Coordinates of C-alpha atoms and ligand atoms in Angstrom, one line a residue:
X1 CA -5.5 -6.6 -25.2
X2 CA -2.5 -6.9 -22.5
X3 CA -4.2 -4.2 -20.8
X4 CA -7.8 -6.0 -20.6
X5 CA -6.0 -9.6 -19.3
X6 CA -3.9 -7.4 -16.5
X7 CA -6.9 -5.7 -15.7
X8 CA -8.9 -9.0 -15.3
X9 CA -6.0 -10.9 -13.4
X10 CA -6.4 -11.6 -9.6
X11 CA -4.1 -9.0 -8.0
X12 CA -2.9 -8.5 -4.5
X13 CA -1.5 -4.7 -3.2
X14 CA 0.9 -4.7 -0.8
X15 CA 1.9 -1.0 -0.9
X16 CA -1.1 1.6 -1.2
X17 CA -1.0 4.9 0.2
X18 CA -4.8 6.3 1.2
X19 CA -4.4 9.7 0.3
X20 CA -2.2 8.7 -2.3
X21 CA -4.4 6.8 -4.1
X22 CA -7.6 9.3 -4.4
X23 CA -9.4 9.8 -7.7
X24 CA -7.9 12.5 -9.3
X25 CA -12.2 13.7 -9.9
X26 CA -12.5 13.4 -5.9
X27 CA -9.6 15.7 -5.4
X28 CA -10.9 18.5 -7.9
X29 CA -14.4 17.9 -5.9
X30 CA -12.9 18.4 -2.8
X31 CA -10.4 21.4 -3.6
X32 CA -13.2 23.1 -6.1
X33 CA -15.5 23.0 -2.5
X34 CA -12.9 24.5 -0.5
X35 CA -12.0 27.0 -3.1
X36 CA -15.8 27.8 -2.9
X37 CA -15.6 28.6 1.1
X38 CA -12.6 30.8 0.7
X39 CA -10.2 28.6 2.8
X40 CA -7.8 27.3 -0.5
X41 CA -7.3 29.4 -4.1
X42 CA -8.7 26.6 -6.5
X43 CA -6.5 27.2 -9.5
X44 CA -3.2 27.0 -7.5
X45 CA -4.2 23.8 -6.5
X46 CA -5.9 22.6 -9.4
X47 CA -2.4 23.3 -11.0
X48 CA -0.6 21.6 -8.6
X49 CA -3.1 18.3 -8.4
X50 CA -2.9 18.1 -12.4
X51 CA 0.7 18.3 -12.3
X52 CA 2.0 15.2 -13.1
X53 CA 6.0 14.8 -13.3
X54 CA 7.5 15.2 -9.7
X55 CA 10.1 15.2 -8.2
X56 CA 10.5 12.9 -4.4
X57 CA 10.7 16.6 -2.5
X58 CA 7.5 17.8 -4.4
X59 CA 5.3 15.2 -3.6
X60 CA 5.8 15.2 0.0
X61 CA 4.4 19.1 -0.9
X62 CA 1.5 17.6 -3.0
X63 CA 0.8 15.5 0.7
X64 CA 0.2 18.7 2.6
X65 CA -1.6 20.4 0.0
X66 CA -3.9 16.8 -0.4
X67 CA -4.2 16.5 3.5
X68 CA -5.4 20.1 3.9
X69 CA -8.3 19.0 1.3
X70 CA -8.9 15.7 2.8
X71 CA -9.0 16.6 7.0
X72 CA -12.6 16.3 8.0
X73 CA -14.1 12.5 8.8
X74 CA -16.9 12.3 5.7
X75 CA -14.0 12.8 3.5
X76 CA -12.3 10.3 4.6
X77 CA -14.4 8.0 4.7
X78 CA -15.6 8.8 1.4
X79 CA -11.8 8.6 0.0
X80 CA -11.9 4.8 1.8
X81 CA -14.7 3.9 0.1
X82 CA -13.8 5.0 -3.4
X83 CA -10.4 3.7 -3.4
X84 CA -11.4 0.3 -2.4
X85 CA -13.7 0.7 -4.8
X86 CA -11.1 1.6 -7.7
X87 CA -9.2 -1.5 -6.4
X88 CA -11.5 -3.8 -6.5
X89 CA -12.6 -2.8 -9.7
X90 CA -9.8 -4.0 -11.8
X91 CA -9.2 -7.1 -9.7
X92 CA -7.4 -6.5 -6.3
X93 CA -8.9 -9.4 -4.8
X94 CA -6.7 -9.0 -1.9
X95 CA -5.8 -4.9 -0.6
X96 CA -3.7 -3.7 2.4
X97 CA -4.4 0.1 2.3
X98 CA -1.8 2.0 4.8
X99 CA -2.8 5.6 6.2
X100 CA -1.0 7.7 8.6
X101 CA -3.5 8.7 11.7
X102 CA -4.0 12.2 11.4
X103 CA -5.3 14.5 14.6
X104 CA -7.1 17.6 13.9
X105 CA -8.1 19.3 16.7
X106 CA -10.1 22.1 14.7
X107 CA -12.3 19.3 13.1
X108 CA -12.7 17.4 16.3
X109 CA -10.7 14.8 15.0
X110 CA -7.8 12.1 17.3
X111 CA -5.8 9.5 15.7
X112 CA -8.5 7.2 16.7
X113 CA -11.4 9.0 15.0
X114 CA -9.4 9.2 12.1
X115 CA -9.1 5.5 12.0
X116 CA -12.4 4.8 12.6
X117 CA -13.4 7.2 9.6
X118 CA -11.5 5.0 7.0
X119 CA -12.5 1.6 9.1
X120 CA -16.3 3.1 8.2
X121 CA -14.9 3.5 4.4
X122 CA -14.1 0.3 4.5
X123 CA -17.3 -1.2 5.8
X124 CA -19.2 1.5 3.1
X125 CA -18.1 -0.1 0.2
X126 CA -21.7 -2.0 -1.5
X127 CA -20.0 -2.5 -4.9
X128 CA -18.2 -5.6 -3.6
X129 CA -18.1 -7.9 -1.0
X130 CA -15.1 -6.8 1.7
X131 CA -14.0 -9.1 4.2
X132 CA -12.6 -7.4 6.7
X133 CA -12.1 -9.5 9.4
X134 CA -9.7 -12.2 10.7
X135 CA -12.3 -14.2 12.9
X136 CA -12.1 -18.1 12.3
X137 CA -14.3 -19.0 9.6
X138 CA -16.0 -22.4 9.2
X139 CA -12.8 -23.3 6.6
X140 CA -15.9 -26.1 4.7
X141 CA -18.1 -22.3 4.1
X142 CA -14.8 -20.7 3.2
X143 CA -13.9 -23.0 0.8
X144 CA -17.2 -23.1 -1.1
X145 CA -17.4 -19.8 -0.8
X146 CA -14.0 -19.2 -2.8
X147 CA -15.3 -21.8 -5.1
X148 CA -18.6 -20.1 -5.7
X149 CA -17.3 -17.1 -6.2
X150 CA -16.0 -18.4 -8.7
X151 CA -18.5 -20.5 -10.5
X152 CA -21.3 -17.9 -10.6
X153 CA -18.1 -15.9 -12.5
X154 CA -18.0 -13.7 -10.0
X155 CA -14.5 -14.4 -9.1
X156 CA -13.4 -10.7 -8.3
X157 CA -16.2 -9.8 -6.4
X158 CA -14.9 -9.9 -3.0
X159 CA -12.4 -8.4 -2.0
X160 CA -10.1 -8.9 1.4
X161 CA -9.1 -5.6 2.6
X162 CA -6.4 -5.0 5.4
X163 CA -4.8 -1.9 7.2
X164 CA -1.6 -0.9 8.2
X165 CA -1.2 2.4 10.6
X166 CA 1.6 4.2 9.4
X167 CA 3.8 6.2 10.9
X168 CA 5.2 9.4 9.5
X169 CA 9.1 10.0 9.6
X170 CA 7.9 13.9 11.1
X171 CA 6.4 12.1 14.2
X172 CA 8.0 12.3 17.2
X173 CA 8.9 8.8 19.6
X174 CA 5.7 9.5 21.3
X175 CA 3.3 10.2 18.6
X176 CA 5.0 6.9 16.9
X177 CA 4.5 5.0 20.1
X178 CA 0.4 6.5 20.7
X179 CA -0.1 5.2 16.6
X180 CA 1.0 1.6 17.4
X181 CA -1.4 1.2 20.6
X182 CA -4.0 2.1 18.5
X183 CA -3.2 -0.5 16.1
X184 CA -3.1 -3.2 18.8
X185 CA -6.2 -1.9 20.1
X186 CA -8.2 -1.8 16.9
X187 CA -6.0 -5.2 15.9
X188 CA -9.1 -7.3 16.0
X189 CA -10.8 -4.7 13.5
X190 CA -8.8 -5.3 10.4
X191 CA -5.3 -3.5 11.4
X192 CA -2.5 -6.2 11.0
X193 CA 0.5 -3.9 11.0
X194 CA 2.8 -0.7 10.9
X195 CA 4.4 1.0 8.0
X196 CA 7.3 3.7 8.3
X197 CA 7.0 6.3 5.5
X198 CA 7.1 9.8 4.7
X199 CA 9.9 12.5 3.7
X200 CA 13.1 10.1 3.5
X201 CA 15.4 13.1 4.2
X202 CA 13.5 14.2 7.6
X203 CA 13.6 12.0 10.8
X204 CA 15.7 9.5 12.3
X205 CA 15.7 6.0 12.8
X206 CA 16.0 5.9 16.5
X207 CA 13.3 8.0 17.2
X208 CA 11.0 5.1 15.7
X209 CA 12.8 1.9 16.7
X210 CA 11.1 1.8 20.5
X211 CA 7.6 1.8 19.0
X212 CA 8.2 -0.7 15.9
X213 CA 10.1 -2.9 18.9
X214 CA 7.0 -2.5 20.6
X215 CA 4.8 -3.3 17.8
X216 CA 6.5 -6.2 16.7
X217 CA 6.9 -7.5 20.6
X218 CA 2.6 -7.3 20.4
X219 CA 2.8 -9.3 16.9
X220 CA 1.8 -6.7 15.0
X221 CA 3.3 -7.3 11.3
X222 CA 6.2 -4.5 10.5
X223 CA 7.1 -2.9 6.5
X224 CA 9.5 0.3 6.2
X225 CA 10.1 2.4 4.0
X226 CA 13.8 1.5 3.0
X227 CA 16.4 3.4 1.0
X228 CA 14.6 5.7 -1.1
X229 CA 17.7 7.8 -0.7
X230 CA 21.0 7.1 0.0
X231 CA 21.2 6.5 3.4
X232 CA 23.5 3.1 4.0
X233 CA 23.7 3.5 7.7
X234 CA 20.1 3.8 8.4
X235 CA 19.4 0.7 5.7
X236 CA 21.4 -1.5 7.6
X237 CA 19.4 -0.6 10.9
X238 CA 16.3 -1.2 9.1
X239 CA 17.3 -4.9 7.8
X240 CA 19.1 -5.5 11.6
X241 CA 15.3 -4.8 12.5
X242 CA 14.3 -7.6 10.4
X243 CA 10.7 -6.3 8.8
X244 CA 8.6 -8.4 7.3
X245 CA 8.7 -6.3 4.5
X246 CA 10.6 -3.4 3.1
X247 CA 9.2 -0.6 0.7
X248 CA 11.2 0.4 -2.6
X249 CA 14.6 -0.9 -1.9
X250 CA 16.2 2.3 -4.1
X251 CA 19.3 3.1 -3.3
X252 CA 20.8 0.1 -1.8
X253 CA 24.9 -1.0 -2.5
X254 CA 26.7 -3.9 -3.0
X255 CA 26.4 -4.8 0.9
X256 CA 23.2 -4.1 1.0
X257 CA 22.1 -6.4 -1.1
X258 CA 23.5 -8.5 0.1
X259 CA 22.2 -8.6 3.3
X260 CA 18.4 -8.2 2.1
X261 CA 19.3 -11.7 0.3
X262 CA 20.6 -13.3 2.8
X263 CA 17.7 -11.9 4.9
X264 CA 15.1 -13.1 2.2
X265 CA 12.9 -9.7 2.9
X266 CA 10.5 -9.2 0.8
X267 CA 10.3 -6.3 -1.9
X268 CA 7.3 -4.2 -2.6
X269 CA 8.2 -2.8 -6.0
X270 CA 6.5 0.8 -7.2
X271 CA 8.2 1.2 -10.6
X272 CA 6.1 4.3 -11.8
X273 CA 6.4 5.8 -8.4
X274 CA 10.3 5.2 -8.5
X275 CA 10.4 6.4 -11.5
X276 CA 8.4 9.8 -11.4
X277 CA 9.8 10.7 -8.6
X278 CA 13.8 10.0 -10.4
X279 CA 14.7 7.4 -7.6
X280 CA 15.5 4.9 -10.1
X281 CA 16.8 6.4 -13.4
X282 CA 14.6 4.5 -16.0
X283 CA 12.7 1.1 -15.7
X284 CA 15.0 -0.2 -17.7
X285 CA 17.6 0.0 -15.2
X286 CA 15.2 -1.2 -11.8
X287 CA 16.2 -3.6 -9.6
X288 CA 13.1 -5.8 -10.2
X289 CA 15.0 -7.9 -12.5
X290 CA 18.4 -8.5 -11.0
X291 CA 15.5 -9.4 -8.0
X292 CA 13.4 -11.1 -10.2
X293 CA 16.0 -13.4 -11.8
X294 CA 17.4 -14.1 -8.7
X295 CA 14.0 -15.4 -7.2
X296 CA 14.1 -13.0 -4.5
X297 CA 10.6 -12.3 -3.0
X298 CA 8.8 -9.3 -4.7
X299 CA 5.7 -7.6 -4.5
X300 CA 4.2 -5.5 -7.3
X301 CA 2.1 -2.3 -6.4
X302 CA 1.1 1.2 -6.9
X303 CA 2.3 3.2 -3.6
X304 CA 0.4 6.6 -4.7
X305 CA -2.0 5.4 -8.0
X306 CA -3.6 9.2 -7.7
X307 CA -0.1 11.2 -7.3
X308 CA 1.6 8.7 -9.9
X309 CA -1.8 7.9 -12.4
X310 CA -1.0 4.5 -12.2
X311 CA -3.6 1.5 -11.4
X312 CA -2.1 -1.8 -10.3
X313 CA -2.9 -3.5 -14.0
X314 CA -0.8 -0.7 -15.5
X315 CA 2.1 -1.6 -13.4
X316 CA 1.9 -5.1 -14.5
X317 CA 1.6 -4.2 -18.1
X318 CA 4.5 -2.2 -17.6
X319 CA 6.7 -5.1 -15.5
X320 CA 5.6 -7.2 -18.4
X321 CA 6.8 -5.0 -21.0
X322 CA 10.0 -3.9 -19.9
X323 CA 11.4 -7.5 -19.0
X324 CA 9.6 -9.8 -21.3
X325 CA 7.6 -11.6 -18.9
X326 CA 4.7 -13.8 -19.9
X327 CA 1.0 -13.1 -18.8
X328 CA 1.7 -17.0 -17.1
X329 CA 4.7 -15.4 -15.5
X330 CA 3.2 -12.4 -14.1
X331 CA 0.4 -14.5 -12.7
X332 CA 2.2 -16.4 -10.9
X333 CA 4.3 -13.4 -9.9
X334 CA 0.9 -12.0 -8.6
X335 CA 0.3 -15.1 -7.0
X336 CA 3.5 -15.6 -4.7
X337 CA 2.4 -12.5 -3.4
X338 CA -0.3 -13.9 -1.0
X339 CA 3.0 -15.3 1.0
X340 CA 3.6 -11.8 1.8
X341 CA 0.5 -11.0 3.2
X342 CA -0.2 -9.6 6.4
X343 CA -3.5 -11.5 6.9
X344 CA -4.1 -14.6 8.3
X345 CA -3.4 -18.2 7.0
X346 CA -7.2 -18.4 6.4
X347 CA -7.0 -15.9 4.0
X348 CA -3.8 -17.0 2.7
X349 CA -5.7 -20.3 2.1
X350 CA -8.4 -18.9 0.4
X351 CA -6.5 -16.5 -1.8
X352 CA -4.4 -19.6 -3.1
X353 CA -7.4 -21.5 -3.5
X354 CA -9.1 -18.4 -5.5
X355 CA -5.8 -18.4 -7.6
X356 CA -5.3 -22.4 -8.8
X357 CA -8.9 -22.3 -9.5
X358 CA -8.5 -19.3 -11.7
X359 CA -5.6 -20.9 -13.4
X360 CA -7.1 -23.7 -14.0
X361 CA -9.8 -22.2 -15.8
X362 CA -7.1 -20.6 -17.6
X363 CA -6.9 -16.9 -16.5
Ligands
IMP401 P1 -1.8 8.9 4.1 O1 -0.9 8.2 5.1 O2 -3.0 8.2 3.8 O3 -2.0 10.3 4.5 O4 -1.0 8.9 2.7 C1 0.0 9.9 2.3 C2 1.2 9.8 3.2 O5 1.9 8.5 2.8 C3 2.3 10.8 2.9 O6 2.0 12.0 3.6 C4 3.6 10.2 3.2 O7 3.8 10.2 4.6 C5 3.3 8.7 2.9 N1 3.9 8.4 1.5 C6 3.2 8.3 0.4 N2 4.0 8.1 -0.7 C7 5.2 8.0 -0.1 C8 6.5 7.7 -0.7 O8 6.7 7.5 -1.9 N3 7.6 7.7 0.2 C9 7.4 7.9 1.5 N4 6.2 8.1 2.1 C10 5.1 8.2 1.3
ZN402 ZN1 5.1 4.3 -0.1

């Protein structure tokens, strides 16, 4: 029953991974294919795909094993496709999908290809209305076009999807600096920001900080990857940074903390991914509710729903369950979300519109 009203509840994720969040079926497709051609030994990685309790260090191994499987364009754009698909299916109404742009010389592909792959997943999508652009809209057809939505009961069937370029902490100052130009030149194509991620024990701060100055200095929207291991120096440089966002939140102290408050950064939370991969020690023991009780900003989402088996409803189940929050509760948690958006104030509009109306019809 839970499971059905989380499922049905408007959603919005911050914090998805592209090739973190393929269909489990997809990546069994893919590797069976390659295993066919000779260039991967199927049941090694059919072992390794089904595996499903890992620790941080293994999945970062699971990404090269996934990216070797997924490194041609059809495939990502097929991936795109699907997992907006997935989304949107249990009531994401509003998704910012992050990628790292990949360059593949053997398969023809640049960083920009590779963009444009997963911006032609995005347009592919036919099982629901995707708005993927910021243009101004007339806001008297944007309103009763929420409202319609709505009153056909078709509430969930568009969905608003956003991407962020990440960088991966492997890169190098240059390669950091060539992924942000090509977010500011594909800006007006649905790109809104830059994410830092990958192996928290490779890479150092400084080697980034030029091209996320740059990107913020261009108005591009900013979220790291922050303290998924101990690391106190390198936390405080990311909150002296001041991102919109931060990712995980971990391993912070007592300073820390206190500087994030202070700071009022907003969380994106990944309990079954912080918890798979032992960065937190049990859900019991997360930091979502000392950040909860204290009203701090916070974001729910999946980070890797294919490496974790997670969906976005099951995280809320599981938020709901382990601190006794109310479906009205996590609704409205789900709701202060759009604040945190990347998007524009028309669709920050239009989400909160889609959500009162929703509540009022009692959802
Ligand atoms: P992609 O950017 O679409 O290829 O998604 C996979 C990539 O996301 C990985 O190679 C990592 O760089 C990054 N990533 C996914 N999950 C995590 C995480 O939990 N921590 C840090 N980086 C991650
Ligand atoms: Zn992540």
């Amino acid at each position: 029953m839970d499971m059905e009203w989380y499922a049905s509840m408007p959603k919005i994720e911050l914090h998805a991974h592209l090739n973190g969040s393929i269909r489990d079926s997809t990546l069994l497709e893919l590797a069976r294919g390659l295993g066919e051609k000779g260039d991967i030994v199927f049941s090694d990685v059919e072992q390794v795909i089904m595996k499903n309790d890992r620790s941080l260090s293994e999945v970062f191994k699971l990404f090269d094993l996934i990216h070797i499987i997924t490194t041609d364009h059809e495939t990502v754009t097929r991936i795109t496709r699907e997992v907006i698909e997935d989304f949107a299916a249990e009531n994401v109404v509003y998704l910012e999908l992050r990628t790292t742009p990949k360059r593949n010389d053997c398969k023809g592909m640049s960083k920009r290809s590779y963009v444009e792959a997963v911006l032609e997943g995005i347009r592919s999508v036919n099982s629901v209305e995707v708005d993927l652009s910021d243009e101004v809209v007339n806001p008297d057809t944007a309103t009763s076009h929420v409202v319609g939505d709505i009153s056909n009961g078709e509430a969930s069937k568009k969905v608003y999807v956003r991407l962020l370029l990440s960088i991966d902490r492997r890169e190098t100052a240059e390669a950091a600096m060539e992924t942000v130009k090509l977010a500011l030149e594909l800006r007006n194509m649905g790109i809104v920001g830059i994410d830092l991620s990958g192996n928290p024990v490779v890479g150092e701060w400084k080697t980034f900080l030029p091209a996320l100055e740059f990107a913020k200095k261009q108005g591009l929207s900013v979220t790291l990857h922050c303290g998924e291991v101990y690391n106190p120096d390198e936390i405080r440089a990311m909150l002296d940074f001041l991102p919109k966002r931060i990712g995980h939140a971990c391993c912070f102290g007592e300073d820390e903390w206190k500087t994030l408050k202070t700071l009022g950064i907003a969380v994106e939370i990944c309990l079954t991914s912080n918890i798979r991969t032992e960065s937190v020690a049990s859900v019991e023991v997360h930091h979502f509710a000392d950040l909860y009780e204290t009203n701090h900003p916070l974001i729910l989402c999946t980070d890797d729903s294919g490496v974790f088996s997670t969906t976005l409803s099951a995280e809320y189940l599981l938020a709901s369950s382990a601190f006794g929050l109310g479906r009205m509760e996590m609704f409205e948690l789900s709701r202060k979300g759009i604040d945190y958006i990347f998007a524009s104030d028309r669709v920050k509009r239009e989400l909160k519109l889609k959500f009162d109306i929703l509540s009022h019809l009692g959802l």
